[in-house]
Short mmCIF file of C-alpha atoms in Angstrom, two decimals:
data_model
loop_
_atom_site.label_atom_id
_atom_site.label_comp_id
_atom_site.label_asym_id
_atom_site.label_seq_id
_atom_site.Cartn_x
_atom_site.Cartn_y
_atom_site.Cartn_z
CA MET A 1 101.39 85.47 66.08
CA ASN A 2 98.15 84.16 64.68
CA SER A 3 95.13 86.32 64.21
CA GLU A 4 93.36 84.95 67.38
CA ALA A 5 96.06 86.57 69.62
CA LEU A 6 94.84 89.13 72.14
CA HIS A 7 96.76 92.33 71.33
CA TYR A 8 97.45 95.39 73.56
CA HIS A 9 99.44 98.31 72.51
CA PHE A 10 101.25 100.89 74.74
CA ASP A 11 103.05 104.12 73.79
CA VAL A 12 106.03 104.36 75.99
CA ASP A 13 106.50 108.14 76.74
CA GLY A 14 110.20 108.92 76.42
CA ALA A 15 109.97 112.37 77.67
CA SER A 16 109.21 111.44 81.39
CA PHE A 17 111.20 109.12 83.63
CA ALA A 18 108.36 109.34 86.04
CA ASN A 19 105.99 107.72 83.64
CA ALA A 20 108.43 104.81 82.77
CA GLY A 21 106.85 101.57 83.79
CA ARG A 22 103.28 102.48 83.30
CA ALA A 23 102.86 99.94 80.39
CA SER A 24 104.27 97.26 82.57
CA VAL A 25 101.96 98.04 85.38
CA GLU A 26 98.91 97.97 83.10
CA THR A 27 100.15 94.69 81.44
CA LYS A 28 100.49 93.21 84.84
CA LYS A 29 96.88 94.05 85.68
CA LEU A 30 95.62 92.58 82.40
CA LEU A 31 97.54 89.32 82.76
CA ARG A 32 96.06 89.00 86.26
CA GLN A 33 92.54 89.56 84.92
CA ILE A 34 93.24 86.86 82.26
CA GLY A 35 94.28 84.49 84.94
CA VAL A 36 97.86 83.94 84.02
CA SER A 37 99.87 82.29 86.76
CA PRO A 38 101.60 84.61 89.26
CA ASP A 39 105.10 83.30 88.55
CA VAL A 40 104.75 83.99 84.81
CA ILE A 41 103.19 87.34 85.56
CA ARG A 42 106.13 88.43 87.71
CA ARG A 43 108.75 87.34 85.09
CA ILE A 44 106.92 89.13 82.35
CA SER A 45 106.52 92.28 84.53
CA VAL A 46 110.09 92.50 85.45
CA ALA A 47 111.44 91.84 81.99
CA MET A 48 109.00 94.27 80.45
CA TYR A 49 109.68 96.97 83.01
CA GLU A 50 113.34 96.80 82.49
CA GLY A 51 112.76 97.08 78.82
CA GLU A 52 110.49 100.14 79.30
CA ILE A 53 113.09 101.86 81.52
CA ASN A 54 115.74 101.20 78.79
CA MET A 55 113.55 102.66 76.19
CA VAL A 56 113.05 105.86 78.20
CA ILE A 57 116.78 106.14 79.34
CA HIS A 58 118.40 105.38 76.03
CA ALA A 59 115.88 105.87 73.20
CA HIS A 60 113.27 108.57 73.79
CA GLY A 61 110.49 105.93 74.38
CA GLY A 62 108.83 103.69 71.71
CA ASP A 63 106.18 101.02 71.26
CA ALA A 64 105.32 98.14 73.70
CA ASP A 65 102.99 95.50 72.32
CA VAL A 66 101.67 92.45 74.15
CA TYR A 67 100.33 89.42 72.13
CA ILE A 68 98.60 86.60 74.14
CA THR A 69 97.52 83.37 72.80
CA GLU A 70 96.55 80.11 74.54
CA ASP A 71 100.07 78.86 74.84
CA THR A 72 102.34 81.82 74.17
CA ILE A 73 102.91 85.40 75.33
CA LEU A 74 104.97 87.77 73.34
CA ILE A 75 106.11 91.16 74.36
CA THR A 76 107.72 93.37 71.73
CA LEU A 77 109.50 96.62 72.64
CA LYS A 78 110.46 98.78 69.65
CA ASP A 79 112.28 102.06 69.51
CA VAL A 80 113.99 104.33 66.93
CA GLY A 81 116.81 105.18 69.42
CA PRO A 82 120.49 105.05 68.96
CA GLY A 83 120.75 101.17 68.68
CA ILE A 84 122.97 98.94 70.69
CA ARG A 85 126.65 99.25 69.68
CA ASN A 86 127.85 95.89 71.15
CA VAL A 87 125.04 93.42 72.23
CA GLU A 88 127.49 91.14 73.75
CA ASP A 89 128.80 93.72 76.02
CA ALA A 90 125.24 94.99 76.83
CA MET A 91 124.36 91.46 77.94
CA LYS A 92 127.03 91.44 80.68
CA GLU A 93 125.75 92.09 84.17
CA GLY A 94 127.13 95.30 85.25
CA PHE A 95 127.86 96.87 81.89
CA SER A 96 126.13 100.01 81.36
CA THR A 97 126.27 103.08 79.25
CA ALA A 98 123.69 104.97 81.20
CA PRO A 99 124.70 108.46 82.38
CA GLU A 100 125.38 109.14 86.03
CA ASN A 101 122.04 110.95 86.52
CA ILE A 102 120.26 107.75 85.63
CA ARG A 103 122.17 105.81 88.31
CA ALA A 104 121.10 108.46 90.76
CA LEU A 105 117.52 107.36 89.85
CA GLY A 106 118.14 103.83 90.82
CA PHE A 107 118.76 102.31 87.31
CA GLY A 108 121.76 102.14 84.96
CA ALA A 109 123.45 99.36 87.00
CA GLY A 110 123.92 97.28 83.89
CA MET A 111 121.27 94.88 84.77
CA GLY A 112 118.51 95.80 82.21
CA LEU A 113 119.15 93.42 79.40
CA PRO A 114 120.56 90.60 81.62
CA ASN A 115 117.46 90.89 83.65
CA MET A 116 115.26 90.72 80.57
CA LYS A 117 116.98 87.53 79.43
CA ARG A 118 116.76 86.10 82.83
CA TYR A 119 113.07 86.71 83.05
CA SER A 120 112.14 85.43 79.71
CA ASP A 121 111.97 82.07 78.00
CA ASP A 122 113.35 83.44 74.74
CA MET A 123 114.73 86.83 73.92
CA HIS A 124 115.56 88.17 70.58
CA ILE A 125 117.28 91.51 69.94
CA ASP A 126 117.36 93.18 66.55
CA THR A 127 119.30 96.38 66.75
CA LYS A 128 121.15 98.66 64.30
CA VAL A 129 123.23 101.75 65.40
CA GLY A 130 121.44 104.93 64.37
CA VAL A 131 118.24 103.12 63.50
CA GLY A 132 116.79 101.62 66.60
CA THR A 133 116.29 98.52 68.69
CA SER A 134 113.49 95.95 68.64
CA ILE A 135 113.35 93.32 71.37
CA GLU A 136 110.98 90.19 71.54
CA LEU A 137 110.35 88.59 74.82
CA TRP A 138 108.78 85.10 74.54
CA TYR A 139 106.97 83.13 77.17
CA HIS A 140 105.79 79.55 76.55
CA LEU A 141 102.96 78.82 78.79
CA LYS A 142 102.67 74.99 78.00
CA MET B 1 106.76 89.39 111.31
CA LYS B 2 103.88 91.78 110.85
CA ILE B 3 104.39 95.18 109.19
CA SER B 4 103.24 96.80 112.43
CA GLU B 5 106.38 95.15 114.11
CA VAL B 6 108.67 96.47 111.39
CA ALA B 7 107.31 99.93 112.05
CA GLU B 8 107.85 99.57 115.78
CA ILE B 9 111.30 98.26 115.57
CA LEU B 10 112.29 101.01 113.19
CA ASN B 11 110.44 103.84 115.03
CA ALA B 12 108.81 104.37 111.73
CA VAL B 13 106.06 106.69 110.80
CA VAL B 14 103.23 105.13 108.61
CA LEU B 15 102.79 107.41 105.59
CA THR B 16 100.18 105.32 103.88
CA GLY B 17 98.64 101.75 104.15
CA GLY B 18 97.78 102.05 107.87
CA ASP B 19 94.96 99.49 107.28
CA LYS B 20 97.51 96.77 106.23
CA LEU B 21 99.87 96.75 109.20
CA ASP B 22 98.74 93.26 110.14
CA TYR B 23 99.97 91.74 106.95
CA ASP B 24 102.81 89.29 107.40
CA ILE B 25 106.27 89.67 105.75
CA GLU B 26 109.11 87.08 106.05
CA SER B 27 112.00 88.86 104.37
CA ALA B 28 113.60 92.16 103.54
CA CYS B 29 116.03 93.70 101.13
CA GLY B 30 117.90 97.01 101.36
CA SER B 31 118.98 98.77 98.15
CA ASP B 32 119.01 102.03 96.35
CA MET B 33 119.52 100.29 92.95
CA MET B 34 116.13 99.12 91.61
CA SER B 35 117.80 97.02 88.91
CA ASP B 36 119.50 94.91 91.68
CA VAL B 37 116.06 94.47 93.34
CA LEU B 38 114.60 93.31 90.11
CA ALA B 39 117.55 90.91 89.66
CA TYR B 40 118.11 89.32 92.99
CA VAL B 41 114.92 89.52 95.21
CA LYS B 42 112.99 86.31 95.09
CA ASP B 43 110.35 86.41 97.80
CA GLN B 44 107.82 88.85 98.78
CA GLY B 45 108.96 91.18 101.35
CA VAL B 46 109.81 94.66 102.45
CA LEU B 47 112.19 96.99 100.60
CA LEU B 48 114.33 99.46 102.56
CA THR B 49 115.69 102.23 100.44
CA GLY B 50 117.04 105.84 100.34
CA LEU B 51 115.93 106.33 96.86
CA MET B 52 112.90 108.64 96.54
CA ASN B 53 111.16 108.39 93.20
CA VAL B 54 107.97 106.75 91.87
CA GLN B 55 110.07 103.88 90.33
CA VAL B 56 110.55 102.58 93.87
CA ILE B 57 106.82 102.02 94.03
CA ARG B 58 106.71 100.51 90.49
CA THR B 59 109.56 98.19 91.38
CA LEU B 60 107.67 96.84 94.34
CA LEU B 61 104.55 96.39 92.22
CA MET B 62 106.53 94.32 89.69
CA MET B 63 108.05 92.25 92.47
CA ASP B 64 104.64 91.71 94.28
CA MET B 65 106.20 93.35 97.40
CA ASN B 66 103.70 95.35 99.61
CA CYS B 67 105.89 97.50 101.89
CA VAL B 68 108.59 100.11 101.43
CA VAL B 69 110.57 101.81 104.24
CA PHE B 70 112.20 105.05 103.31
CA VAL B 71 115.37 105.36 105.43
CA ARG B 72 117.55 108.40 106.71
CA GLY B 73 114.50 110.40 107.46
CA LYS B 74 113.87 111.54 103.88
CA ILE B 75 110.29 112.65 103.18
CA PRO B 76 109.11 111.40 99.81
CA ALA B 77 107.36 113.86 97.41
CA GLU B 78 103.57 113.78 97.75
CA GLY B 79 103.02 112.03 94.36
CA ILE B 80 104.93 109.02 95.53
CA VAL B 81 102.96 108.28 98.58
CA GLU B 82 99.68 108.81 96.59
CA PHE B 83 100.77 106.45 93.97
CA ALA B 84 101.65 103.80 96.64
CA GLU B 85 98.24 104.31 98.25
CA GLU B 86 96.41 103.81 94.99
CA ASN B 87 98.22 100.49 94.53
CA GLY B 88 97.88 99.26 98.05
CA VAL B 89 101.49 99.56 99.00
CA VAL B 90 102.38 100.35 102.72
CA VAL B 91 104.91 103.29 103.06
CA LEU B 92 106.92 103.64 106.20
CA GLN B 93 109.55 106.29 106.97
CA THR B 94 112.29 105.93 109.48
CA LYS B 95 114.95 108.33 110.61
CA LEU B 96 117.46 105.50 110.93
CA PRO B 97 120.15 105.17 108.38
CA MET B 98 120.05 102.12 106.06
CA PHE B 99 122.75 100.01 107.84
CA GLU B 100 120.99 100.33 111.33
CA ALA B 101 117.50 99.85 109.92
CA CYS B 102 118.53 96.74 108.04
CA GLY B 103 120.56 95.53 111.17
CA ARG B 104 117.63 95.97 113.58
CA LEU B 105 115.23 93.94 111.35
CA TYR B 106 117.75 91.15 110.80
CA ALA B 107 118.50 90.96 114.48
CA ALA B 108 114.78 90.78 115.14
CA GLY B 109 114.63 87.61 112.94
CA LEU B 110 113.57 88.91 109.52
CA GLY B 111 115.23 86.87 106.82
CA HIS B 112 116.78 88.03 103.67
CA ALA B 113 114.91 88.24 100.38
CA CYS B 114 117.77 88.19 97.96
CA GLU B 115 119.72 85.39 96.33
CA GLU B 116 123.40 85.43 97.31
CA MET B 117 125.36 87.58 94.90
CA ALA B 118 127.06 85.22 92.47
CA VAL B 119 128.10 87.88 89.96
CA ALA B 120 131.64 88.21 91.12
CA ASP B 121 132.26 84.42 91.15
CA GLU B 122 131.12 83.95 87.63
CA GLN B 123 133.62 86.45 86.20
#
């Protein structure tokens, strides 16, 4: 991202499931103020929200960053959690390693990563077991 | 269909958003799994759910939906209704179970908000 990018940073609180999604709600408001089209805003919101939920469920939180230029929006989600053992499996709809108590909260259906891919133009996952996971969600506005 | 009609059909109590009952909605979706709502719902509409946590409201906000119906007579904790109020979401509560609540709305002409589930076919 070049130096002219608008940058917003959010700490994703891993201690509280009730707080999961705050960064996505804030980002949605910011994108609305900037005048990004509603379709793009919804895709970004859903993908980022799933990412945030994942960070809280699996990785004790982390950092969410939003970079906006005239023609690109990049969301990065970084954690120092357990890493994803098998990315190919994790990308399958319905595959989940979330514990039963998370399913009772309405998540852990194995749709997190598939939804993030579905609702982004490009997604890059960099993960290492025992080190953490870093995900980039790219949106091309033009 | 107006939200007021939804409330009437479901004998629902309005917990917040009483000033928005004349909003039009065209579709509805019933689910306790928020990830499925995020995956499959494509049009703005009302969500019927038996799940009672603040993530229900965040899911609605992400999807630009403006009304939730809590089914089975469950009473949401106070923080949930307040959060919905702050964000302009209408909250209804009905004693009907999920199946009957969805059935009544469908029979009254409300369309579905979800894509057909294609997951099983792909595998």
